[in-house]
Each structure stands twice: as structure tokens, then as C-alpha cells.
mmCIF file of C-alpha atoms in Angstrom:
data_model
loop_
_atom_site.group_PDB
_atom_site.id
_atom_site.type_symbol
_atom_site.label_atom_id
_atom_site.label_comp_id
_atom_site.label_asym_id
_atom_site.label_seq_id
_atom_site.Cartn_x
_atom_site.Cartn_y
_atom_site.Cartn_z
ATOM 1 C CA ARG A 1 6.571 211.812 -44.936
ATOM 2 C CA LYS A 2 5.640 214.327 -42.253
ATOM 3 C CA GLU A 3 7.414 213.754 -38.933
ATOM 4 C CA VAL A 4 8.350 215.568 -35.807
ATOM 5 C CA GLU A 5 10.516 213.666 -33.359
ATOM 6 C CA GLN A 6 11.232 214.352 -29.722
ATOM 7 C CA ASP A 7 13.085 212.665 -26.894
ATOM 8 C CA PRO A 8 10.224 211.290 -24.762
ATOM 9 C CA GLY A 9 12.168 211.696 -21.504
ATOM 10 C CA PRO A 10 11.234 211.772 -18.723
ATOM 11 C CA PHE A 11 13.406 214.668 -17.666
ATOM 12 C CA ASN A 12 13.533 214.861 -13.883
ATOM 13 C CA VAL A 13 15.088 218.128 -12.748
ATOM 14 C CA PRO A 14 15.267 219.991 -9.421
ATOM 15 C CA GLU A 15 13.511 223.293 -8.912
ATOM 16 C CA GLY A 16 15.560 226.168 -10.230
ATOM 17 C CA ALA A 17 17.382 224.097 -12.828
ATOM 18 C CA THR A 18 17.667 224.929 -16.503
ATOM 19 C CA VAL A 19 16.411 222.269 -18.885
ATOM 20 C CA ALA A 20 16.445 222.058 -22.674
ATOM 21 C CA PHE A 21 14.432 219.923 -25.076
ATOM 22 C CA ASN A 22 15.244 219.311 -28.697
ATOM 23 C CA CYS A 23 12.945 218.399 -31.525
ATOM 24 C CA THR A 24 13.804 217.435 -35.103
ATOM 25 C CA TYR A 25 11.611 217.639 -38.159
ATOM 26 C CA SER A 26 11.767 215.845 -41.453
ATOM 27 C CA ASN A 27 10.787 218.352 -44.098
ATOM 28 C CA SER A 28 12.891 221.399 -44.879
ATOM 29 C CA ALA A 29 9.893 223.190 -46.445
ATOM 30 C CA SER A 30 8.189 223.524 -43.076
ATOM 31 C CA GLN A 31 6.638 226.894 -42.421
ATOM 32 C CA SER A 32 6.425 227.431 -38.701
ATOM 33 C CA PHE A 33 6.625 225.694 -35.381
ATOM 34 C CA PHE A 34 5.064 225.802 -31.973
ATOM 35 C CA TRP A 35 5.630 224.461 -28.513
ATOM 36 C CA TYR A 36 2.546 223.297 -26.687
ATOM 37 C CA ARG A 37 2.259 222.135 -23.121
ATOM 38 C CA GLN A 38 -0.047 219.307 -22.125
ATOM 39 C CA ASP A 39 -0.860 218.421 -18.552
ATOM 40 C CA CYS A 40 -2.037 214.925 -17.696
ATOM 41 C CA ARG A 41 -5.477 214.236 -19.199
ATOM 42 C CA LYS A 42 -5.839 217.858 -20.321
ATOM 43 C CA GLU A 43 -5.887 219.571 -23.670
ATOM 44 C CA PRO A 44 -2.676 220.917 -25.280
ATOM 45 C CA LYS A 45 -2.128 224.612 -24.611
ATOM 46 C CA LEU A 46 -0.018 226.873 -26.786
ATOM 47 C CA LEU A 47 3.208 227.872 -25.051
ATOM 48 C CA MET A 48 5.175 229.609 -27.799
ATOM 49 C CA SER A 49 5.165 230.204 -31.534
ATOM 50 C CA VAL A 50 8.442 230.003 -33.444
ATOM 51 C CA TYR A 51 8.252 231.721 -36.822
ATOM 52 C CA SER A 52 11.832 232.845 -37.398
ATOM 53 C CA SER A 53 15.081 232.012 -35.687
ATOM 54 C CA GLY A 54 13.653 232.082 -32.199
ATOM 55 C CA ASN A 55 11.411 233.546 -29.567
ATOM 56 C CA GLU A 56 11.748 234.378 -25.884
ATOM 57 C CA ASP A 57 9.011 234.734 -23.308
ATOM 58 C CA GLY A 58 10.112 235.139 -19.725
ATOM 59 C CA ARG A 59 11.813 231.949 -18.583
ATOM 60 C CA PHE A 60 11.136 230.216 -21.894
ATOM 61 C CA THR A 61 13.288 230.475 -25.012
ATOM 62 C CA ALA A 62 12.606 228.665 -28.266
ATOM 63 C CA GLN A 63 15.122 228.478 -31.080
ATOM 64 C CA LEU A 64 14.774 227.274 -34.642
ATOM 65 C CA ASN A 65 17.709 225.997 -36.674
ATOM 66 C CA ARG A 66 16.491 225.516 -40.222
ATOM 67 C CA ALA A 67 19.849 224.300 -41.533
ATOM 68 C CA SER A 68 19.871 221.406 -39.081
ATOM 69 C CA GLN A 69 16.078 221.075 -38.975
ATOM 70 C CA TYR A 70 15.648 221.226 -35.241
ATOM 71 C CA ILE A 71 13.804 223.330 -32.709
ATOM 72 C CA SER A 72 14.734 223.670 -29.071
ATOM 73 C CA LEU A 73 12.946 224.832 -25.958
ATOM 74 C CA LEU A 74 14.920 226.131 -22.986
ATOM 75 C CA ILE A 75 13.288 226.567 -19.594
ATOM 76 C CA ARG A 76 15.233 228.554 -17.021
ATOM 77 C CA ASP A 77 14.656 228.562 -13.253
ATOM 78 C CA SER A 78 12.276 225.588 -13.417
ATOM 79 C CA LYS A 79 9.165 225.716 -11.252
ATOM 80 C CA LEU A 80 7.122 222.825 -9.908
ATOM 81 C CA SER A 81 4.270 224.068 -12.085
ATOM 82 C CA ASP A 82 6.393 223.511 -15.203
ATOM 83 C CA SER A 83 5.886 219.746 -14.782
ATOM 84 C CA ALA A 84 4.025 218.655 -17.899
ATOM 85 C CA THR A 85 4.531 217.101 -21.316
ATOM 86 C CA TYR A 86 5.937 219.506 -23.901
ATOM 87 C CA LEU A 87 4.822 218.977 -27.477
ATOM 88 C CA CYS A 88 6.852 220.107 -30.441
ATOM 89 C CA VAL A 89 4.524 220.959 -33.309
ATOM 90 C CA GLY A 90 5.181 221.974 -36.877
ATOM 91 C CA TRP A 91 3.309 222.860 -40.017
ATOM 92 C CA LEU A 92 4.921 220.252 -42.229
ATOM 93 C CA SER A 93 4.429 219.882 -45.929
ATOM 94 C CA GLY A 94 4.099 216.745 -47.927
ATOM 95 C CA ALA A 95 2.147 215.484 -50.918
ATOM 96 C CA GLY A 96 0.913 218.981 -51.716
ATOM 97 C CA SER A 97 -0.657 219.781 -48.369
ATOM 98 C CA TYR A 98 0.320 221.103 -44.969
ATOM 99 C CA GLN A 99 -0.610 219.465 -41.721
ATOM 100 C CA LEU A 100 -0.011 220.486 -38.168
ATOM 101 C CA THR A 101 2.118 217.588 -37.017
ATOM 102 C CA PHE A 102 2.698 216.809 -33.362
ATOM 103 C CA GLY A 103 5.662 215.139 -31.752
ATOM 104 C CA LYS A 104 4.857 212.566 -29.103
ATOM 105 C CA GLY A 105 6.026 214.936 -26.395
ATOM 106 C CA THR A 106 8.775 215.229 -23.837
ATOM 107 C CA LYS A 107 7.768 214.654 -20.246
ATOM 108 C CA LEU A 108 9.222 217.015 -17.641
ATOM 109 C CA SER A 109 9.022 216.506 -13.888
ATOM 110 C CA VAL A 110 10.337 219.303 -11.695
ATOM 111 C CA ILE A 111 11.227 217.970 -8.270
ATOM 112 C CA PRO A 112 11.208 219.982 -5.033
ATOM 113 C CA ASN B 1 -15.870 231.715 -22.430
ATOM 114 C CA ALA B 2 -15.156 232.118 -26.133
ATOM 115 C CA GLY B 3 -12.817 229.130 -26.341
ATOM 116 C CA VAL B 4 -13.255 225.911 -28.265
ATOM 117 C CA MET B 5 -16.185 224.043 -26.756
ATOM 118 C CA GLN B 6 -16.426 220.276 -26.892
ATOM 119 C CA ASN B 7 -19.145 218.063 -25.556
ATOM 120 C CA PRO B 8 -19.635 215.745 -23.961
ATOM 121 C CA ARG B 9 -16.528 215.731 -21.773
ATOM 122 C CA HIS B 10 -16.937 212.015 -21.156
ATOM 123 C CA LEU B 11 -18.846 209.520 -23.268
ATOM 124 C CA VAL B 12 -19.385 205.853 -22.522
ATOM 125 C CA ARG B 13 -20.662 203.510 -25.214
ATOM 126 C CA ARG B 14 -21.065 199.778 -25.587
ATOM 127 C CA ARG B 15 -19.494 197.969 -28.496
ATOM 128 C CA GLY B 16 -21.599 198.364 -31.626
ATOM 129 C CA GLN B 17 -23.221 201.657 -30.589
ATOM 130 C CA GLU B 18 -22.660 205.020 -32.216
ATOM 131 C CA ALA B 19 -20.679 207.871 -30.696
ATOM 132 C CA ARG B 20 -21.228 211.521 -31.611
ATOM 133 C CA LEU B 21 -18.718 214.121 -30.506
ATOM 134 C CA ARG B 22 -19.423 217.815 -30.921
ATOM 135 C CA CYS B 23 -17.145 220.793 -31.288
ATOM 136 C CA SER B 24 -17.868 224.503 -31.542
ATOM 137 C CA PRO B 25 -14.831 226.511 -32.650
ATOM 138 C CA MET B 26 -13.637 229.708 -31.064
ATOM 139 C CA LYS B 27 -15.542 232.792 -32.095
ATOM 140 C CA GLY B 28 -14.165 234.057 -35.387
ATOM 141 C CA HIS B 29 -12.518 230.742 -36.270
ATOM 142 C CA SER B 30 -13.673 228.971 -39.395
ATOM 143 C CA HIS B 31 -11.245 226.042 -39.461
ATOM 144 C CA VAL B 32 -11.805 222.951 -37.331
ATOM 145 C CA TYR B 33 -9.474 220.018 -36.761
ATOM 146 C CA TRP B 34 -10.039 216.722 -34.996
ATOM 147 C CA TYR B 35 -7.295 214.733 -33.281
ATOM 148 C CA ARG B 36 -7.219 211.444 -31.423
ATOM 149 C CA GLN B 37 -4.907 210.672 -28.540
ATOM 150 C CA LEU B 38 -4.457 207.181 -27.172
ATOM 151 C CA PRO B 39 -3.093 206.732 -23.617
ATOM 152 C CA GLU B 40 0.633 207.489 -23.462
ATOM 153 C CA GLU B 41 0.615 208.364 -27.170
ATOM 154 C CA GLY B 42 0.907 211.599 -29.124
ATOM 155 C CA LEU B 43 -1.856 213.475 -30.870
ATOM 156 C CA LYS B 44 -2.816 212.029 -34.240
ATOM 157 C CA PHE B 45 -4.438 214.232 -36.856
ATOM 158 C CA MET B 46 -7.748 212.914 -38.143
ATOM 159 C CA VAL B 47 -9.544 215.513 -40.225
ATOM 160 C CA TYR B 48 -9.593 219.183 -41.134
ATOM 161 C CA LEU B 49 -12.845 220.922 -42.021
ATOM 162 C CA GLN B 50 -14.184 224.287 -42.972
ATOM 163 C CA LYS B 51 -17.853 225.142 -43.088
ATOM 164 C CA GLU B 52 -19.610 222.531 -45.261
ATOM 165 C CA ASN B 53 -16.286 221.243 -46.599
ATOM 166 C CA ILE B 54 -13.878 218.481 -45.669
ATOM 167 C CA ILE B 55 -10.452 219.800 -46.581
ATOM 168 C CA ASP B 56 -8.191 216.955 -45.463
ATOM 169 C CA GLU B 57 -9.363 213.626 -44.087
ATOM 170 C CA SER B 58 -6.116 211.754 -44.573
ATOM 171 C CA GLY B 59 -6.001 210.776 -40.893
ATOM 172 C CA MET B 60 -9.492 209.344 -40.707
ATOM 173 C CA PRO B 61 -9.956 205.573 -40.594
ATOM 174 C CA LYS B 62 -11.568 204.436 -43.818
ATOM 175 C CA GLU B 63 -14.570 202.834 -42.148
ATOM 176 C CA ARG B 64 -16.990 203.803 -39.378
ATOM 177 C CA PHE B 65 -15.627 207.338 -38.912
ATOM 178 C CA SER B 66 -17.092 210.462 -40.448
ATOM 179 C CA ALA B 67 -16.986 214.175 -39.762
ATOM 180 C CA GLU B 68 -18.988 217.198 -40.776
ATOM 181 C CA PHE B 69 -19.048 220.910 -40.136
ATOM 182 C CA PRO B 70 -22.450 222.187 -41.274
ATOM 183 C CA LYS B 71 -23.292 225.743 -42.162
ATOM 184 C CA GLU B 72 -25.083 226.096 -38.844
ATOM 185 C CA GLY B 73 -24.100 224.381 -35.638
ATOM 186 C CA PRO B 74 -21.066 222.560 -34.327
ATOM 187 C CA SER B 75 -18.715 220.189 -36.061
ATOM 188 C CA ILE B 76 -19.599 216.547 -35.442
ATOM 189 C CA LEU B 77 -17.246 213.577 -35.334
ATOM 190 C CA ARG B 78 -19.291 210.419 -35.695
ATOM 191 C CA ILE B 79 -18.076 206.911 -34.951
ATOM 192 C CA GLN B 80 -20.385 204.098 -35.932
ATOM 193 C CA GLN B 81 -20.332 200.569 -34.488
ATOM 194 C CA VAL B 82 -17.710 201.474 -31.927
ATOM 195 C CA VAL B 83 -15.079 198.944 -30.874
ATOM 196 C CA ARG B 84 -12.815 198.795 -27.818
ATOM 197 C CA GLY B 85 -9.932 200.259 -29.813
ATOM 198 C CA ASP B 86 -11.881 203.487 -30.312
ATOM 199 C CA SER B 87 -11.404 204.330 -26.641
ATOM 200 C CA ALA B 88 -9.317 207.488 -26.603
ATOM 201 C CA ALA B 89 -9.369 211.202 -25.996
ATOM 202 C CA TYR B 90 -10.682 213.113 -28.988
ATOM 203 C CA PHE B 91 -9.583 216.723 -29.215
ATOM 204 C CA CYS B 92 -10.974 219.411 -31.432
ATOM 205 C CA ALA B 93 -8.983 222.498 -32.350
ATOM 206 C CA SER B 94 -9.767 225.616 -34.319
ATOM 207 C CA SER B 95 -7.857 228.368 -36.041
ATOM 208 C CA PRO B 96 -8.837 231.550 -37.870
ATOM 209 C CA GLN B 97 -7.055 230.392 -41.013
ATOM 210 C CA THR B 98 -4.726 227.651 -41.980
ATOM 211 C CA GLY B 99 -1.000 227.919 -42.540
ATOM 212 C CA ASN B 100 1.398 229.365 -39.977
ATOM 213 C CA GLN B 101 -1.289 229.829 -37.342
ATOM 214 C CA PRO B 102 -1.404 227.969 -34.045
ATOM 215 C CA GLN B 103 -4.501 226.016 -33.189
ATOM 216 C CA HIS B 104 -6.467 226.344 -29.994
ATOM 217 C CA PHE B 105 -7.817 223.214 -28.400
ATOM 218 C CA GLY B 106 -11.002 222.272 -26.634
ATOM 219 C CA ASP B 107 -11.034 220.252 -23.423
ATOM 220 C CA GLY B 108 -11.524 217.033 -25.348
ATOM 221 C CA THR B 109 -14.012 214.185 -25.169
ATOM 222 C CA ARG B 110 -12.925 211.034 -23.381
ATOM 223 C CA LEU B 111 -14.576 208.121 -25.107
ATOM 224 C CA SER B 112 -14.757 204.826 -23.279
ATOM 225 C CA ILE B 113 -16.046 201.684 -24.918
ATOM 226 C CA LEU B 114 -17.370 198.934 -22.669
#
């Protein structure tokens, strides 16, 4: 069974706050993971790729813990423009094939 | 703009009609994926295609839905005899190869069934 699970939120945080999302996955043979951002009624946009233990890009840090099968996304110094739904995505294996599997997303609202 | 191109952006059909959704992948990408997203729901994988081949259609409903990616032209997702429950956003994504690569998404087609 291929699954990626996220806390749906919503997370309501003030500007400047640090917020962290966690995501768990079901299959230990998973290859790689991504965080996408989706604004309301828009297409998902790639935020970060997570191929090894982690990745950092400016205010965003993603970490992968293969032993515990979870991925996290940390956003520092939150901006109003960070308000969106954050999708945890993994290439998960099962029944001899890999599929890009999406979590349902975690909704973030950054408040002035 | 060399991104993934989907058209139409919005499509309205009456119950029983056919809907055709088109997707042209990013330049240099040969792998196309279709997803469906219901309101307030996550993205659900439908089908994965390469040129002239369906690689994985495990997410496609067994009836009324079909997809193709011909040698020339865009990928087509076809829904026959549409029903109200088909109303959703349909996203197409492409990648240069499968495995370990992120996918890049088009703007989506919003399908509304009257």
C-alpha cells in the first residue's frame, strides 16, 4: 500500500514565526521525496527536493528520517506569501512499480 | 513559455457528453502523468504515459475514462458520458524520466458537469 500522510492543519501562525510540518510514509523502500506548494485553485509547484538526509533553501529546510519514515519541512521567518497548502510527495514503491504519491496537504495561514 | 501546457483551462459539459482534456509536456520531457483533484481533497494519480504507451493506469476508473499520448501531438484524457461526480480539477504533469525526478505541473483543467 502506497501512502503519504500529513496533518491537514490548518496552521495559523503570525508573521515572523517558525513553523514545522511533518509527513510520514508507509514504505521503507521509497526513493526520494519532495515538498510542493499549492495555492488555492492553482497547480502544485515544486518547493524542494529531498534526496538524502535533508536540504536547505533560504528560509526553508527539509529533513528526511529514513529510520522513522518521516519527512519534515521547516519554514523560518514566515511571510504572508507563505500562506498555501504544502504537499508532501514521495516516490513510493509497491507491487513492483513506483508512483509519485501525494499527501493531502497541510494548510498554512500566515497572519499579519 | 516552455512549461506544461493544458487546455482548456475551464470546461463545462452536460451529463452524458464527452470531455477531452489536452496536455503538452515541457520541452524535453517524455513522461506524462494525469491527476485528479476533488475540492478539499488531495491529488489522486490516474495514469502515467510515455509516447504511444500507457505505463501505469492503476488510478484510472475502469469505465468511461481513457488516456493516450500519441507519437505526435498532446496527451489526451478522455471522459465519456460524463456524470456530476467527474467535476474536478484535472492536472497534467511531466518529467524527463521517471524515478527520483520531480514532476512539473500544468495549470490544470477545471471540469464542471451541469
